[in-house]
Amino acid sequence: MKLADLVDASARVAATPKRTAKIAILADLLQRTSADEIPSVIGILLGRPRQGKLGVGWATLGDSERDHTSEATLEIADVDRFLDQLAAAQGSGSQQRRSDVVHQLFSAATHDEQQYLYRMIIGEIRQGANEGVVAEAVARASDRPVADVRRAAMLLGDLGAAARQALTGLPLEDVGLTPLVGVQPMLAATATSIAEALAITGAASVEWKLDGARIQVHRLGGEVRVFTRSLHEISARVPEIVEAAMSLECDAYVLDGEALGLDFDGNPLKFQDSMSVDTSLRPFFFDVLYADGHSLIDRPLAERKLSLASIVPARLRLPTIDTNGEPDVEAAEEFGAAALAAGHEGVMVKALGSAYQAGRRGATWRKVKPVHTLDLVVLAAEWGHGRRQGFLSNLHLGARDEETGGFVMLGKTFKGLTDELLKWQTARLLELESRHTASTVFVHPQLVVEIAFDGIQTSTRYPGGVALRFARVLRYRDDKGAEEADTIATIRLLHAART
């Protein structure tokens, strides 16, 4: 398949607001895709190439757009080979090698293809076709139930792999959880209080919520793989976690948990410090998805907790209590207070009867934190004054708009920024610059920042109709992409619930 076919389909998808029309366009494209090209086409469509991060900076891409061809000759396989070369460029001289590869790729592309490749590499494909739409297109093209496609994608950790299986006629119902293959993690919705969470979940497991880094640990015999929340493998970077995994008597499992950095006194470090190379990391596990040859994701949490306790010693498990819903609110609140006193974020409240909904933000899991937070995207930043002269300080914050694929501004904040964070933030935002005025640097919407706030109010100043009160920066979320930021619809619902 030619890259031009994909670029044309993407343009037509972006031009129509109708979800059914988007699905039809993409299904037609996928039916014309060869088996070997399917994972690459899915990755390029979603702006997440199968090679992962490519290490290409804005300056390199900016220089690459000068030369182009008038005839569309690039095949998907050609693009895939170039992306392989970019991903493989490491070590001394890698920047020059990447620049050479980018120049070759873009010189072989038409102007429209260049524009698409540019947006794909920097993660700004805004065509209104998210992973959900593409999954439905795969289902339509393969004549498979969309639920089967989604489940296969979750268990394989990759929609491209699931699409190839579906479109080549292989059975999806046989796809299961396999150790050493990353699985999309289950996520939690929010609740404003423990009482509210228990009213939703009924009988529940209440667990400490750590300010750590989400990890998924796989072991099969003598091999251990550690995955991040976004399914990047980091085994080589976390020897303490690999060592802890190898110390367990069970030799075939998949565990879900958090990696937490501890100081010399055993106190928890903040998220941004937990993955430091100088930090002693310790895993704390709260779920088991596979053990001794059996997948457990469809079993209730109560059973999974028993299996977890049989595999993992108490020192490597999160503190937890079981409650019987609303009657046990007082005990759960005391437990939550103990978590806060120990320096942690709050608690998770999970229905004891809940299955593990891989890749979903399940209603049966609720996170309860004393401070309201949102994960938002930095849209721009203003140059500071006084002691912040020379630094980009006041951040423009945006929520994701699922309907348009863009971002809606909610307000600004310069609060919560340490001197160290200001320096890092200034350097990083300048790398992401798209344009600037005398006072403001506008950036490509890529960085996700966790914002604490005291309330949400109606606003005529911002296009979303709402604004945050007393917003302040807690941390940058390196583990999240812009496509995972909170949505404007969620924020409007929160506002409606409090008015």
PDB file of C-alpha atoms in Angstrom, residues 62-217:
ATOM      1  CA  GLY A  62      11.677  21.570  10.696  1.00  0.00           C
ATOM      2  CA  ASP A  63      14.660  21.288   8.366  1.00  0.00           C
ATOM      3  CA  SER A  64      13.240  18.230   6.637  1.00  0.00           C
ATOM      4  CA  GLU A  65      10.307  19.942   4.941  1.00  0.00           C
ATOM      5  CA  ARG A  66      12.230  21.886   2.312  1.00  0.00           C
ATOM      6  CA  ASP A  67      12.562  19.218  -0.393  1.00  0.00           C
ATOM      7  CA  HIS A  68       9.714  17.044  -1.613  1.00  0.00           C
ATOM      8  CA  THR A  69       8.720  15.007  -4.622  1.00  0.00           C
ATOM      9  CA  SER A  70       5.727  15.639  -6.854  1.00  0.00           C
ATOM     10  CA  GLU A  71       4.935  11.942  -7.377  1.00  0.00           C
ATOM     11  CA  ALA A  72       3.601   9.669  -4.599  1.00  0.00           C
ATOM     12  CA  THR A  73       5.922   6.649  -4.614  1.00  0.00           C
ATOM     13  CA  LEU A  74       6.448   5.911  -0.917  1.00  0.00           C
ATOM     14  CA  GLU A  75       5.078   2.551   0.185  1.00  0.00           C
ATOM     15  CA  ILE A  76       4.055   1.819   3.780  1.00  0.00           C
ATOM     16  CA  ALA A  77       6.887  -0.729   3.899  1.00  0.00           C
ATOM     17  CA  ASP A  78       9.354   2.025   2.908  1.00  0.00           C
ATOM     18  CA  VAL A  79       8.114   4.278   5.718  1.00  0.00           C
ATOM     19  CA  ASP A  80       8.348   1.384   8.161  1.00  0.00           C
ATOM     20  CA  ARG A  81      11.994   0.760   7.246  1.00  0.00           C
ATOM     21  CA  PHE A  82      12.851   4.432   7.728  1.00  0.00           C
ATOM     22  CA  LEU A  83      11.147   4.401  11.133  1.00  0.00           C
ATOM     23  CA  ASP A  84      13.128   1.275  12.065  1.00  0.00           C
ATOM     24  CA  GLN A  85      16.325   3.153  11.267  1.00  0.00           C
ATOM     25  CA  LEU A  86      15.245   6.151  13.366  1.00  0.00           C
ATOM     26  CA  ALA A  87      14.413   3.964  16.347  1.00  0.00           C
ATOM     27  CA  ALA A  88      17.722   2.094  16.032  1.00  0.00           C
ATOM     28  CA  ALA A  89      19.861   5.267  15.986  1.00  0.00           C
ATOM     29  CA  GLN A  90      21.481   5.298  19.434  1.00  0.00           C
ATOM     30  CA  GLY A  91      24.755   6.368  21.000  1.00  0.00           C
ATOM     31  CA  SER A  92      27.493   8.555  19.589  1.00  0.00           C
ATOM     32  CA  GLY A  93      26.573  10.257  16.338  1.00  0.00           C
ATOM     33  CA  SER A  94      22.927   9.222  16.583  1.00  0.00           C
ATOM     34  CA  GLN A  95      21.618  12.760  16.106  1.00  0.00           C
ATOM     35  CA  GLN A  96      23.328  13.080  12.738  1.00  0.00           C
ATOM     36  CA  ARG A  97      22.170   9.603  11.687  1.00  0.00           C
ATOM     37  CA  ARG A  98      18.576  10.499  12.576  1.00  0.00           C
ATOM     38  CA  SER A  99      18.873  13.755  10.640  1.00  0.00           C
ATOM     39  CA  ASP A 100      20.122  11.855   7.572  1.00  0.00           C
ATOM     40  CA  VAL A 101      17.294   9.302   7.776  1.00  0.00           C
ATOM     41  CA  VAL A 102      14.659  12.017   8.213  1.00  0.00           C
ATOM     42  CA  HIS A 103      16.052  13.891   5.201  1.00  0.00           C
ATOM     43  CA  GLN A 104      15.900  10.730   3.053  1.00  0.00           C
ATOM     44  CA  LEU A 105      12.342   9.952   4.183  1.00  0.00           C
ATOM     45  CA  PHE A 106      10.967  13.446   3.673  1.00  0.00           C
ATOM     46  CA  SER A 107      12.784  13.928   0.346  1.00  0.00           C
ATOM     47  CA  ALA A 108      10.965  10.847  -0.975  1.00  0.00           C
ATOM     48  CA  ALA A 109       7.565  12.214   0.165  1.00  0.00           C
ATOM     49  CA  THR A 110       5.087  14.573  -1.450  1.00  0.00           C
ATOM     50  CA  HIS A 111       4.130  17.773   0.341  1.00  0.00           C
ATOM     51  CA  ASP A 112       0.933  16.234   1.772  1.00  0.00           C
ATOM     52  CA  GLU A 113       2.847  13.129   2.876  1.00  0.00           C
ATOM     53  CA  GLN A 114       5.459  15.323   4.553  1.00  0.00           C
ATOM     54  CA  GLN A 115       2.771  17.142   6.497  1.00  0.00           C
ATOM     55  CA  TYR A 116       1.305  13.860   7.711  1.00  0.00           C
ATOM     56  CA  LEU A 117       4.686  12.352   8.617  1.00  0.00           C
ATOM     57  CA  TYR A 118       5.581  15.498  10.541  1.00  0.00           C
ATOM     58  CA  ARG A 119       2.377  15.333  12.606  1.00  0.00           C
ATOM     59  CA  MET A 120       2.775  11.594  13.164  1.00  0.00           C
ATOM     60  CA  ILE A 121       6.335  11.822  14.442  1.00  0.00           C
ATOM     61  CA  ILE A 122       5.545  14.649  16.880  1.00  0.00           C
ATOM     62  CA  GLY A 123       2.337  12.940  18.031  1.00  0.00           C
ATOM     63  CA  GLU A 124      -0.175  15.433  16.663  1.00  0.00           C
ATOM     64  CA  ILE A 125      -2.448  13.377  14.435  1.00  0.00           C
ATOM     65  CA  ARG A 126      -5.770  15.221  14.925  1.00  0.00           C
ATOM     66  CA  GLN A 127      -8.081  13.492  12.468  1.00  0.00           C
ATOM     67  CA  GLY A 128     -10.907  12.603  14.855  1.00  0.00           C
ATOM     68  CA  ALA A 129     -10.117   8.882  14.671  1.00  0.00           C
ATOM     69  CA  ASN A 130      -8.966   7.703  18.062  1.00  0.00           C
ATOM     70  CA  GLU A 131      -8.228   4.103  19.023  1.00  0.00           C
ATOM     71  CA  GLY A 132     -11.926   3.415  19.611  1.00  0.00           C
ATOM     72  CA  VAL A 133     -12.862   4.491  16.075  1.00  0.00           C
ATOM     73  CA  VAL A 134     -10.004   2.493  14.541  1.00  0.00           C
ATOM     74  CA  ALA A 135     -11.012  -0.591  16.571  1.00  0.00           C
ATOM     75  CA  GLU A 136     -14.540  -0.295  15.170  1.00  0.00           C
ATOM     76  CA  ALA A 137     -13.089   0.006  11.673  1.00  0.00           C
ATOM     77  CA  VAL A 138     -11.073  -3.178  12.236  1.00  0.00           C
ATOM     78  CA  ALA A 139     -14.249  -4.942  13.407  1.00  0.00           C
ATOM     79  CA  ARG A 140     -16.163  -3.783  10.341  1.00  0.00           C
ATOM     80  CA  ALA A 141     -13.386  -4.674   7.909  1.00  0.00           C
ATOM     81  CA  SER A 142     -12.979  -8.153   9.398  1.00  0.00           C
ATOM     82  CA  ASP A 143     -16.660  -8.778  10.153  1.00  0.00           C
ATOM     83  CA  ARG A 144     -15.840  -9.469  13.811  1.00  0.00           C
ATOM     84  CA  PRO A 145     -17.632  -8.253  16.967  1.00  0.00           C
ATOM     85  CA  VAL A 146     -15.984  -5.013  18.090  1.00  0.00           C
ATOM     86  CA  ALA A 147     -15.928  -6.311  21.687  1.00  0.00           C
ATOM     87  CA  ASP A 148     -13.700  -9.200  20.537  1.00  0.00           C
ATOM     88  CA  VAL A 149     -11.357  -6.788  18.737  1.00  0.00           C
ATOM     89  CA  ARG A 150     -11.082  -4.541  21.792  1.00  0.00           C
ATOM     90  CA  ARG A 151     -10.463  -7.441  24.154  1.00  0.00           C
ATOM     91  CA  ALA A 152      -7.762  -8.873  21.893  1.00  0.00           C
ATOM     92  CA  ALA A 153      -6.095  -5.448  21.684  1.00  0.00           C
ATOM     93  CA  MET A 154      -6.124  -5.139  25.466  1.00  0.00           C
ATOM     94  CA  LEU A 155      -4.660  -8.592  26.045  1.00  0.00           C
ATOM     95  CA  LEU A 156      -2.048  -8.229  23.317  1.00  0.00           C
ATOM     96  CA  GLY A 157      -1.281  -4.685  24.441  1.00  0.00           C
ATOM     97  CA  ASP A 158      -1.415  -3.581  20.813  1.00  0.00           C
ATOM     98  CA  LEU A 159      -4.324  -2.782  18.497  1.00  0.00           C
ATOM     99  CA  GLY A 160      -2.065  -3.402  15.480  1.00  0.00           C
ATOM    100  CA  ALA A 161      -1.415  -6.990  16.546  1.00  0.00           C
ATOM    101  CA  ALA A 162      -5.120  -7.551  17.214  1.00  0.00           C
ATOM    102  CA  ALA A 163      -6.021  -6.014  13.843  1.00  0.00           C
ATOM    103  CA  ARG A 164      -3.625  -8.311  12.005  1.00  0.00           C
ATOM    104  CA  GLN A 165      -5.152 -11.326  13.723  1.00  0.00           C
ATOM    105  CA  ALA A 166      -8.698 -10.179  12.953  1.00  0.00           C
ATOM    106  CA  LEU A 167      -8.067  -9.174   9.337  1.00  0.00           C
ATOM    107  CA  THR A 168      -6.191 -12.373   8.476  1.00  0.00           C
ATOM    108  CA  GLY A 169      -9.000 -14.585   9.753  1.00  0.00           C
ATOM    109  CA  LEU A 170      -7.312 -15.891  12.896  1.00  0.00           C
ATOM    110  CA  PRO A 171      -9.632 -16.483  15.879  1.00  0.00           C
ATOM    111  CA  LEU A 172      -9.855 -13.638  18.374  1.00  0.00           C
ATOM    112  CA  GLU A 173     -11.645 -15.592  21.075  1.00  0.00           C
ATOM    113  CA  ASP A 174      -8.496 -17.657  21.609  1.00  0.00           C
ATOM    114  CA  VAL A 175      -6.398 -14.604  22.457  1.00  0.00           C
ATOM    115  CA  GLY A 176      -5.461 -14.845  26.095  1.00  0.00           C
ATOM    116  CA  LEU A 177      -3.162 -13.227  28.587  1.00  0.00           C
ATOM    117  CA  THR A 178       0.416 -14.389  28.046  1.00  0.00           C
ATOM    118  CA  PRO A 179       3.317 -13.702  30.410  1.00  0.00           C
ATOM    119  CA  LEU A 180       5.998 -11.381  28.962  1.00  0.00           C
ATOM    120  CA  VAL A 181       3.428  -9.631  26.712  1.00  0.00           C
ATOM    121  CA  GLY A 182       2.340  -6.281  28.196  1.00  0.00           C
ATOM    122  CA  VAL A 183      -1.382  -5.883  28.929  1.00  0.00           C
ATOM    123  CA  GLN A 184      -3.173  -2.544  28.955  1.00  0.00           C
ATOM    124  CA  PRO A 185      -3.764  -1.704  32.642  1.00  0.00           C
ATOM    125  CA  MET A 186      -7.160  -1.197  34.229  1.00  0.00           C
ATOM    126  CA  LEU A 187      -7.731   2.416  35.249  1.00  0.00           C
ATOM    127  CA  ALA A 188      -9.904   3.980  37.933  1.00  0.00           C
ATOM    128  CA  ALA A 189     -12.639   6.582  37.918  1.00  0.00           C
ATOM    129  CA  THR A 190     -12.756   9.185  40.697  1.00  0.00           C
ATOM    130  CA  ALA A 191     -14.912   9.714  43.762  1.00  0.00           C
ATOM    131  CA  THR A 192     -15.041  12.767  45.981  1.00  0.00           C
ATOM    132  CA  SER A 193     -15.073  10.742  49.205  1.00  0.00           C
ATOM    133  CA  ILE A 194     -14.690   7.235  50.555  1.00  0.00           C
ATOM    134  CA  ALA A 195     -18.391   7.199  51.440  1.00  0.00           C
ATOM    135  CA  GLU A 196     -19.318   8.062  47.844  1.00  0.00           C
ATOM    136  CA  ALA A 197     -16.990   5.359  46.489  1.00  0.00           C
ATOM    137  CA  LEU A 198     -18.408   2.674  48.804  1.00  0.00           C
ATOM    138  CA  ALA A 199     -21.955   3.631  47.849  1.00  0.00           C
ATOM    139  CA  ILE A 200     -20.986   2.822  44.243  1.00  0.00           C
ATOM    140  CA  THR A 201     -18.900  -0.319  44.776  1.00  0.00           C
ATOM    141  CA  GLY A 202     -20.662  -2.022  47.683  1.00  0.00           C
ATOM    142  CA  ALA A 203     -18.400  -4.653  49.277  1.00  0.00           C
ATOM    143  CA  ALA A 204     -14.919  -3.404  48.465  1.00  0.00           C
ATOM    144  CA  SER A 205     -11.196  -3.725  48.821  1.00  0.00           C
ATOM    145  CA  VAL A 206      -9.798  -0.437  50.143  1.00  0.00           C
ATOM    146  CA  GLU A 207      -6.092   0.035  49.370  1.00  0.00           C
ATOM    147  CA  TRP A 208      -3.508   2.695  49.969  1.00  0.00           C
ATOM    148  CA  LYS A 209      -2.933   4.855  46.884  1.00  0.00           C
ATOM    149  CA  LEU A 210       0.748   5.569  46.395  1.00  0.00           C
ATOM    150  CA  ASP A 211       2.299   8.494  44.530  1.00  0.00           C
ATOM    151  CA  GLY A 212       4.449   6.068  42.589  1.00  0.00           C
ATOM    152  CA  ALA A 213       4.926   4.851  39.030  1.00  0.00           C
ATOM    153  CA  ARG A 214       2.520   2.190  37.746  1.00  0.00           C
ATOM    154  CA  ILE A 215       4.297  -1.031  36.818  1.00  0.00           C
ATOM    155  CA  GLN A 216       3.302  -4.393  35.414  1.00  0.00           C
ATOM    156  CA  VAL A 217       5.717  -7.208  36.210  1.00  0.00           C
TER     157      VAL A 217
END
